[in-house]
Short mmCIF file of C-alpha atoms in Angstrom, two decimals:
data_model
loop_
_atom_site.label_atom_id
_atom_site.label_comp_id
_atom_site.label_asym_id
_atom_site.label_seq_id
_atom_site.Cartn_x
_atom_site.Cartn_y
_atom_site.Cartn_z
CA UNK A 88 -14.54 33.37 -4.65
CA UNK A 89 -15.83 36.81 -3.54
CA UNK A 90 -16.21 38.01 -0.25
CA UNK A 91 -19.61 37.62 -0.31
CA UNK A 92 -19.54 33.88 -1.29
CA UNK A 93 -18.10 33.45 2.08
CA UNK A 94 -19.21 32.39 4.98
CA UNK A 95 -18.70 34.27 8.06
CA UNK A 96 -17.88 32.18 11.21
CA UNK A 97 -19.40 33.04 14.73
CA UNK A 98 -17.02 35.19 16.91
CA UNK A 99 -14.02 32.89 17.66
CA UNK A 100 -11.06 33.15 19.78
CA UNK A 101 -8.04 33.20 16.96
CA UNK A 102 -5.72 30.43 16.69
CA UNK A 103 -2.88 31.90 18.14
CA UNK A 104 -5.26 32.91 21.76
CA UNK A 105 -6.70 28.89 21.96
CA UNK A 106 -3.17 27.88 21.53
CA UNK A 107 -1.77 30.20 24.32
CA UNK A 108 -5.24 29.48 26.50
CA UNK A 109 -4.82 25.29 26.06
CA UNK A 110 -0.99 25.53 26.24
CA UNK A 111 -0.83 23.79 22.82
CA UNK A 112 2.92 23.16 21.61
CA UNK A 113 3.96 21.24 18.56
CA UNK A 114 5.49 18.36 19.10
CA UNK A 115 8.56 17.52 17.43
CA UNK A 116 7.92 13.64 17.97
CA UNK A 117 4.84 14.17 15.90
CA UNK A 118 6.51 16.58 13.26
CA UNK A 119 3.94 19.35 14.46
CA UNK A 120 4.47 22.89 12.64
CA UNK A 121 1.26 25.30 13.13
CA UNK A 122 0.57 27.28 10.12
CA UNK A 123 -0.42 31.30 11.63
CA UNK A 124 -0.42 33.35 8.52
CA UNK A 125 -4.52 33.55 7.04
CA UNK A 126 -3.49 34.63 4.07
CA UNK A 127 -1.63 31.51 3.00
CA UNK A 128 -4.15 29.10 4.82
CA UNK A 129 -6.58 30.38 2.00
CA UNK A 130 -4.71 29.92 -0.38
CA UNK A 131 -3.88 26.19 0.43
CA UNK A 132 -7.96 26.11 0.41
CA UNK A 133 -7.78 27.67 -2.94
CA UNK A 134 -5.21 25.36 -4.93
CA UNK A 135 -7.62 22.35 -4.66
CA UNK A 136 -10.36 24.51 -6.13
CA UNK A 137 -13.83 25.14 -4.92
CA UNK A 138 -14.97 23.16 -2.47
CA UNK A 139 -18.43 24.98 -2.03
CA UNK A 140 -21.26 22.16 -1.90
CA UNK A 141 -18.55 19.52 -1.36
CA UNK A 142 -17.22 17.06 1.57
CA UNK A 143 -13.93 18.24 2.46
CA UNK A 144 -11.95 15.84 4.53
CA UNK A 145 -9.39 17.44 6.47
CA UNK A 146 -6.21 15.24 7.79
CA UNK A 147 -4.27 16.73 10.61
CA UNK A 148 -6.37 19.82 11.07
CA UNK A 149 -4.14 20.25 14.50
CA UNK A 150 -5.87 23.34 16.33
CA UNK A 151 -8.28 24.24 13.22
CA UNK A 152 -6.94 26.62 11.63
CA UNK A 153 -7.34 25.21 7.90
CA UNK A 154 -10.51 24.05 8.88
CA UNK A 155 -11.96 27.52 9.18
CA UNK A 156 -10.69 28.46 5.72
CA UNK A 157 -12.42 25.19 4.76
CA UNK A 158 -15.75 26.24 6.67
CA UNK A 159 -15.64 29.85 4.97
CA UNK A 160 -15.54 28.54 1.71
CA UNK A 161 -19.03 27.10 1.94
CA UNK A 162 -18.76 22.68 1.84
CA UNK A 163 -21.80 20.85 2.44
CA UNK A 164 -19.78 18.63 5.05
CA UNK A 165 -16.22 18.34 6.77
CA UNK A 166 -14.95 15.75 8.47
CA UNK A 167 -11.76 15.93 10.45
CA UNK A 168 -8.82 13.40 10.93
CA UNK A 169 -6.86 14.05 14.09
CA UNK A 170 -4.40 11.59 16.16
CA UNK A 171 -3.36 14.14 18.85
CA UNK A 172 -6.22 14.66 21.54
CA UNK A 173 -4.92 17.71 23.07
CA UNK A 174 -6.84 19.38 20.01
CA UNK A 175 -9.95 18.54 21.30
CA UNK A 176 -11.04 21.68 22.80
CA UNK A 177 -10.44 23.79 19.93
CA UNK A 178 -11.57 21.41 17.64
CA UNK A 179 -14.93 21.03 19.44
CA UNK A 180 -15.00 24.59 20.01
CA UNK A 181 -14.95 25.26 16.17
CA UNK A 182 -17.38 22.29 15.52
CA UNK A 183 -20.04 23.99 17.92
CA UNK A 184 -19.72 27.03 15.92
CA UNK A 185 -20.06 25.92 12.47
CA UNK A 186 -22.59 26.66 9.92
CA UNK A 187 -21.59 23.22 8.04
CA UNK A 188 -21.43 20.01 9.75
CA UNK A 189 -18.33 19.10 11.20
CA UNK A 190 -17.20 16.04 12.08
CA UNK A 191 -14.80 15.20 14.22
CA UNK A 192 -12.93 11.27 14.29
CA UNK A 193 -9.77 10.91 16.41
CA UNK A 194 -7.31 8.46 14.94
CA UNK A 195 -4.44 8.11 12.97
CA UNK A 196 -4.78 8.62 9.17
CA UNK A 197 -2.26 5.81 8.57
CA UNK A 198 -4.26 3.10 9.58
CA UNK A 199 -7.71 4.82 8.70
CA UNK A 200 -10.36 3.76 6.14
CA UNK A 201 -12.08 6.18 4.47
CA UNK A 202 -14.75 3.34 2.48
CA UNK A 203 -17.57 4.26 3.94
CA UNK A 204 -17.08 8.32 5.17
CA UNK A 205 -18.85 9.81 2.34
CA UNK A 206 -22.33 10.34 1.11
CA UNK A 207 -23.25 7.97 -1.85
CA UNK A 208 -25.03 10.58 -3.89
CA UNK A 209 -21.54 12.02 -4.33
CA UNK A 210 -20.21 9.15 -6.00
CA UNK A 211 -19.45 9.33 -9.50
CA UNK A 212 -17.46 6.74 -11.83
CA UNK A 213 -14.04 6.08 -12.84
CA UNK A 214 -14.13 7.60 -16.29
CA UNK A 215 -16.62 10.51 -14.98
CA UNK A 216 -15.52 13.79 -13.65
CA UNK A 217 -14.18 13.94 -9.94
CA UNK A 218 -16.45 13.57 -7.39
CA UNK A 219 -17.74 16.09 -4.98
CA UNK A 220 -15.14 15.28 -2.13
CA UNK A 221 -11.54 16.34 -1.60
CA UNK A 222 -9.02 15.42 0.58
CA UNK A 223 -7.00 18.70 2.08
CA UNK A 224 -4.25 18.29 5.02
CA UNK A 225 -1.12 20.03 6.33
CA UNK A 226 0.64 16.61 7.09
CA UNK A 227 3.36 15.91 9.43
CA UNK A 228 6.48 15.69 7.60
CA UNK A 229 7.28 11.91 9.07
CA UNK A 230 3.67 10.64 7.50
CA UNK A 231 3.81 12.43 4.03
CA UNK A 232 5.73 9.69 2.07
CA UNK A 233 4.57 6.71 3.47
CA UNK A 234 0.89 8.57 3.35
CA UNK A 235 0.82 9.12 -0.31
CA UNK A 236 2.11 5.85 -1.30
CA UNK A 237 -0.14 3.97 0.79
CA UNK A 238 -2.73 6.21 -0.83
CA UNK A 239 -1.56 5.65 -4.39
CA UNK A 240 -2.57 1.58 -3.66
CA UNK A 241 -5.57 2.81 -2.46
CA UNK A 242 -6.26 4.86 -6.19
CA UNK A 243 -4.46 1.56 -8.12
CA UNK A 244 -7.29 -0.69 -6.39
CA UNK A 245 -10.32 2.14 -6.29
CA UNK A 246 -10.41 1.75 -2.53
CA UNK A 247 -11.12 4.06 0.42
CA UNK A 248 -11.70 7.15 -0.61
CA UNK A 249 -11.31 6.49 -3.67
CA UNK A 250 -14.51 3.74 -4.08
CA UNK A 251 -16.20 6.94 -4.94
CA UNK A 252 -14.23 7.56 -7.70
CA UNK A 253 -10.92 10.16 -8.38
CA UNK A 254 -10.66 12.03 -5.39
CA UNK A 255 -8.63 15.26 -5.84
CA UNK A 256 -6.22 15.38 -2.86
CA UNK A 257 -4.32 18.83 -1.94
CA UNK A 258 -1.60 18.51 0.78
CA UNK A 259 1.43 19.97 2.15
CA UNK A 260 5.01 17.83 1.69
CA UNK A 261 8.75 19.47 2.26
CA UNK A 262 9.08 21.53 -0.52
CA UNK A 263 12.37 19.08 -1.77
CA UNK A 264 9.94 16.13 -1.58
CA UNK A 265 6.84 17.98 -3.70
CA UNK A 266 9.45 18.61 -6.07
CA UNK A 267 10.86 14.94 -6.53
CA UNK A 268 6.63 13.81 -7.19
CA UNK A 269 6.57 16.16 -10.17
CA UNK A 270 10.22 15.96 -11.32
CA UNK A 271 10.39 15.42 -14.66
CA UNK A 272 12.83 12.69 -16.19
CA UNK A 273 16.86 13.54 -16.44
CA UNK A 274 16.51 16.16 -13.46
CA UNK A 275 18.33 15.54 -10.00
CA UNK A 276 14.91 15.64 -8.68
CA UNK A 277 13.66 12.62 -10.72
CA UNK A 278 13.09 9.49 -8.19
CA UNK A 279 10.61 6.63 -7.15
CA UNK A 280 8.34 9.15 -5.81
CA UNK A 281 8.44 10.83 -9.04
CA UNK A 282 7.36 7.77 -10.75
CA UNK A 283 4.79 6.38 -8.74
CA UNK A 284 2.83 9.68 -8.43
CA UNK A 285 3.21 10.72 -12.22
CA UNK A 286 1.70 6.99 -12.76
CA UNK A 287 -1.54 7.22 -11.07
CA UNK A 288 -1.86 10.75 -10.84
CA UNK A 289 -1.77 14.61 -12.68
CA UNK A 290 0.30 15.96 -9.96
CA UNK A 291 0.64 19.83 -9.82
CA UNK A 292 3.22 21.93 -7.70
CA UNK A 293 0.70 24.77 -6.90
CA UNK A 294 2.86 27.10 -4.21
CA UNK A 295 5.61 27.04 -1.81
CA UNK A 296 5.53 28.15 1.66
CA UNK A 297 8.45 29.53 3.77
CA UNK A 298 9.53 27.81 7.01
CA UNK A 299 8.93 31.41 8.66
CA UNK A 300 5.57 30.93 8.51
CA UNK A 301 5.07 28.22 10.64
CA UNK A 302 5.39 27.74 14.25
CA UNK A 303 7.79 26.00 15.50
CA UNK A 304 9.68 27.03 12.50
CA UNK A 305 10.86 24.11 10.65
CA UNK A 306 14.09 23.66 8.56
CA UNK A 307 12.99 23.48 5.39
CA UNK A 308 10.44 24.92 3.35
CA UNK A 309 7.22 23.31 2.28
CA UNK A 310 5.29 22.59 -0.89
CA UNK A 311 1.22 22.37 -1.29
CA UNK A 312 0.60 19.68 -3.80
CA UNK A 313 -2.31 18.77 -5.82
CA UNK A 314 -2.71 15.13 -7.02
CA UNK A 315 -5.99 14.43 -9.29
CA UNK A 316 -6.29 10.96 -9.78
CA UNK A 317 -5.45 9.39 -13.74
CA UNK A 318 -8.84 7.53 -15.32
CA UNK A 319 -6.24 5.36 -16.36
CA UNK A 320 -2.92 4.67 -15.08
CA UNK A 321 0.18 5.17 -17.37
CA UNK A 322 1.20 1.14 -16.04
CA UNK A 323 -1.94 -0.64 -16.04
CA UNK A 324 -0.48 -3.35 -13.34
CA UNK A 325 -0.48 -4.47 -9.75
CA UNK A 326 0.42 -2.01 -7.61
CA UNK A 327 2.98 -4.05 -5.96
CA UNK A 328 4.36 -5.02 -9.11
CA UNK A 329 5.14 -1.71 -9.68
CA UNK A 330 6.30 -0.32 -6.80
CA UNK A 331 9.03 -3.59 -6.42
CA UNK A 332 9.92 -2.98 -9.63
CA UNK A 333 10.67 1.21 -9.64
CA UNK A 334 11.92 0.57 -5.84
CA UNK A 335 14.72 -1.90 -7.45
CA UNK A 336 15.44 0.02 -10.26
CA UNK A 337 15.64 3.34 -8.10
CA UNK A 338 18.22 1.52 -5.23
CA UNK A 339 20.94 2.45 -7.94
CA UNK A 340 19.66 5.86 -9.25
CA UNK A 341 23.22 7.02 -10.20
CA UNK A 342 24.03 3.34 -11.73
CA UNK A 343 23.11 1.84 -14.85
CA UNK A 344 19.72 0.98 -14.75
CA UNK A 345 20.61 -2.45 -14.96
CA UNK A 346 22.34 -2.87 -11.48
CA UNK A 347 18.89 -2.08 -9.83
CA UNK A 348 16.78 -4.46 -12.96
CA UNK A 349 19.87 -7.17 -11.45
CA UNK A 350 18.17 -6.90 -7.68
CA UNK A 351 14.94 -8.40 -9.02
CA UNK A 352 16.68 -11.82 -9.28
CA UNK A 353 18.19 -14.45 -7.38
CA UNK A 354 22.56 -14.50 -7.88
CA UNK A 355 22.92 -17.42 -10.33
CA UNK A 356 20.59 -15.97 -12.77
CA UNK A 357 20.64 -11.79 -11.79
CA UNK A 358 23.19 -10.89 -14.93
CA UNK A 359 21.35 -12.83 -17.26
CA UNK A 360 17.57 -12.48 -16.25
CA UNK A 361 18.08 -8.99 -16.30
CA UNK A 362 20.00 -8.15 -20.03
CA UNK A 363 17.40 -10.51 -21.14
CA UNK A 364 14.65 -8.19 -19.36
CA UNK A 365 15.70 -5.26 -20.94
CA UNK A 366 16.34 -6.68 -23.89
CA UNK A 367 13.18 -7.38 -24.33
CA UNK A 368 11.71 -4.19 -23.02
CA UNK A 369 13.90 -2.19 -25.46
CA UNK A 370 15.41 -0.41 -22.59
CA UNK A 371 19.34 0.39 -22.88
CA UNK A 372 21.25 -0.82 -19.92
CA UNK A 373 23.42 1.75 -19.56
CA UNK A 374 20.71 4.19 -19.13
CA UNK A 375 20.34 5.36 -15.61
CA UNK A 376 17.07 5.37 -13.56
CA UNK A 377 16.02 9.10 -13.62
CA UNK A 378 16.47 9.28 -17.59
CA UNK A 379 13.50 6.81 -17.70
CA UNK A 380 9.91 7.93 -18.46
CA UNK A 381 6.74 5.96 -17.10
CA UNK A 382 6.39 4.44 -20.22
CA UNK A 383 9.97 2.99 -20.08
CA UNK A 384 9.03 1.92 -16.57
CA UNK A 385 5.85 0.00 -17.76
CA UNK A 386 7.51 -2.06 -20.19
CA UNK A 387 10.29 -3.13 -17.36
CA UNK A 388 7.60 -3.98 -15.59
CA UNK A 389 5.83 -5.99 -17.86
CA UNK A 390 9.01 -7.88 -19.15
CA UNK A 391 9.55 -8.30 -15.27
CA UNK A 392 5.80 -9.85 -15.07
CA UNK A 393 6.43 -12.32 -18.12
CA UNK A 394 9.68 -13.63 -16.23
CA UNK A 395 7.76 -14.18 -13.25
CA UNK A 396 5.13 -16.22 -15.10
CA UNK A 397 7.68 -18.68 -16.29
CA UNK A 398 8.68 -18.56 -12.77
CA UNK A 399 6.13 -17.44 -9.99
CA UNK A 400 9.04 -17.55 -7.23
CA UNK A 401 11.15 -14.91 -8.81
CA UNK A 402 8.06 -12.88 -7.37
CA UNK A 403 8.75 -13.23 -4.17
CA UNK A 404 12.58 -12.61 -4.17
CA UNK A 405 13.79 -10.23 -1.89
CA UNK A 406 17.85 -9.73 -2.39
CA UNK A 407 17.71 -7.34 0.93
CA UNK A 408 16.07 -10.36 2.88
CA UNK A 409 17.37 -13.06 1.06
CA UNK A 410 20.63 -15.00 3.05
CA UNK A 411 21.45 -17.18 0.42
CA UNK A 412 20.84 -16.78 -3.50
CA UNK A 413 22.15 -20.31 -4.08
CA UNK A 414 19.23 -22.07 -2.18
CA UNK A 415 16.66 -19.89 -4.23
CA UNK A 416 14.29 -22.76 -5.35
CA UNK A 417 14.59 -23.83 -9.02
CA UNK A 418 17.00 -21.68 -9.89
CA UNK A 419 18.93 -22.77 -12.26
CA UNK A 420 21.84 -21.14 -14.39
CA UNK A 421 21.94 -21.35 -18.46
CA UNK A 422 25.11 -20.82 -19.89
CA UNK A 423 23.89 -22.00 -23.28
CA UNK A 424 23.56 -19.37 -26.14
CA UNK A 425 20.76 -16.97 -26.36
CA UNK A 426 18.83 -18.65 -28.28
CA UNK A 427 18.16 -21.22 -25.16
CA UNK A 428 18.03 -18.54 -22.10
CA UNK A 429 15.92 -19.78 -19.88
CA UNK A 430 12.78 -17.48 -20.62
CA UNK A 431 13.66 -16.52 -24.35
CA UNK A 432 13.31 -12.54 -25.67
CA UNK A 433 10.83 -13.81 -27.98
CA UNK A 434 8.80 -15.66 -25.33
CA UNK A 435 9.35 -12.27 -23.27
CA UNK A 436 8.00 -10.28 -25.77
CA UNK A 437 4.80 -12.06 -26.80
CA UNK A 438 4.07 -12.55 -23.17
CA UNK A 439 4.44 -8.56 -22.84
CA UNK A 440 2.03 -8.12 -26.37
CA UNK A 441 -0.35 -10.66 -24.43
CA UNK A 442 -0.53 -8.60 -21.09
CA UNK A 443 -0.72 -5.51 -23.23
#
């Protein structure tokens, strides 16, 4: 964008003189870091593309200083997502001032729902092209994870934000976990994170930002990351199908895949539920969990989905909360030969041709 496609905020105290004048400090209960340096600011702006004539949605804007990068580049709206209140001056302050309109909401993002925040002209459909909106934050490093996967249900189930359709998101993770969501398979990188993002959306590294730049300086690095939602998902299934299923197989990532495919099950039936599962997803058992693809993940999961209608209750089975495997209802161990398992391969694999 050139210089003269930006706009030019009213005279402002910088973000450095409001923090000194409101005595702002990070808090390390929070996971606050303040990012000082404009140059990179602009550039997180820049890596989720142009956001002129768009509603930008800010999370964690903290004293603002994003949010005047966001401003300068010329959106038709921002709204701002803020838990701590001792912004409020600055925040205000900056709202006053702006050319756009700013909105300001004080809450916290994880329990926030973003269905009906957005104008309804900018809504576009699945299979379309992205909608006018984008989601940009600097997030607290003790929200990130949990953030993004609670977002990723949101994208499975085209909720929140994403009711309007794929909402580009471009936000800041430690750099060690924006490498593990675009990790490619048979790197020490590769883990549930990997998989879950990769799913439901293009994920792109963009840039890495030293812990020097931020004040208070934190210990590691960061990572800006920019997720564009998939019009379809690699695994077409329930979210939470998904997620149990890459969660188990990922609680062993150094072990055979089939020690964390054996957690799926009750006791009496774990070693033989799960050969027969991967047997019938044509997945080696001796392969280990980050020398999987998605692919290779979808058809565990829909062997795992075929099992469980034969026998719903094997969906609820939790072996962390589970006290006693033996009092699993109708559980009940085959010793026969193969060709009498209790959910045959052959049954397994029409049921996985049928959900296909």
């Amino acid at each position: 964008m050139s210089v003269s496609q930006i706009i030019r905020l009213p005279p402002l105290p910088s973000i450095r003189d409001l923090i000194k004048l409101y005595k702002l400090r990070a808090m390390k209960e929070l996971s606050q870091n303040f990012l000082m340096e404009p140059r990179l600011i602009s550039r997180i702006v820049r890596s989720a593309g142009s956001v002129k004539d768009c509603e930008v949605c800010e999370v964690g804007p903290g004293p603002g200083n994003i949010t005047r990068s966001i401003i300068q580049n010329m959106p038709s709206r921002v709204l701002i997502i803020e838990k701590d209140k001792r912004f409020t001056p600055s925040l205000e302050l900056l709202a006053e001032s702006s050319p756009v309109p700013l909105e300001l909401i004080f809450g916290d993002v994880m329990n926030f729902n973003l269905e009906q925040m957005f104008n309804e002209d900018n809504k576009m459909e699945w299979e379309d092209k992205c909608p006018q909106i984008h989601l940009i934050g600097n997030l607290p490093f003790n929200v990130s994870t949990p953030l993004i996967i609670r977002w990723l249900k949101a994208i499975s189930e085209r909720k929140s934000a994403w009711r309007y359709g794929r909402v580009r998101m471009t936000l800041t993770f430690q750099k060690e976990v924006a490498e593990r969501m675009v990790a490619p398979i048979m790197t020490k990188e590769r883990s549930r994170l990997s998989v879950m993002c990769q799913n439901w959306c293009k994920v792109e590294h963009k840039f890495n930002i030293p812990g020097r730049a931020f004040i208070p300086k934190p210990n590691v690095d960061v990572g800006v990351v920019r997720l564009t939602p998939l019009k379809k998902p690699i695994i077409n299934l329930p979210f939470d199908i998904i997620e149990k299923v890459i969660r188990s197989v990922f609680s062993y990532r150094q072990k055979h895949c089939i020690r964390g495919v054996e957690t799926l099950f009750p006791k009496p039936v774990r070693e033989q539920l799960a050969s027969e599962l991967l047997t019938a997803a044509a997945i080696e058992p001796s392969t280990r969990p980050f020398q999987l693809t998605v692919s290779e993940f979808g058809r565990i999961c829909e062997a795992y989905m075929s099992i469980c209608k034969e026998k719903p209750d094997y969906m609820k089975y939790n072996y962390r909360e589970q006290k006693s495997d033996e009092n699993w209802p109708d559980v009940k161990i085959n010793n026969s030969d193969s060709s009498e398992n209790i959910i045959s391969i052959n049954e397994m694999r029409t049921c996985i041709k049928y959900l296909k």
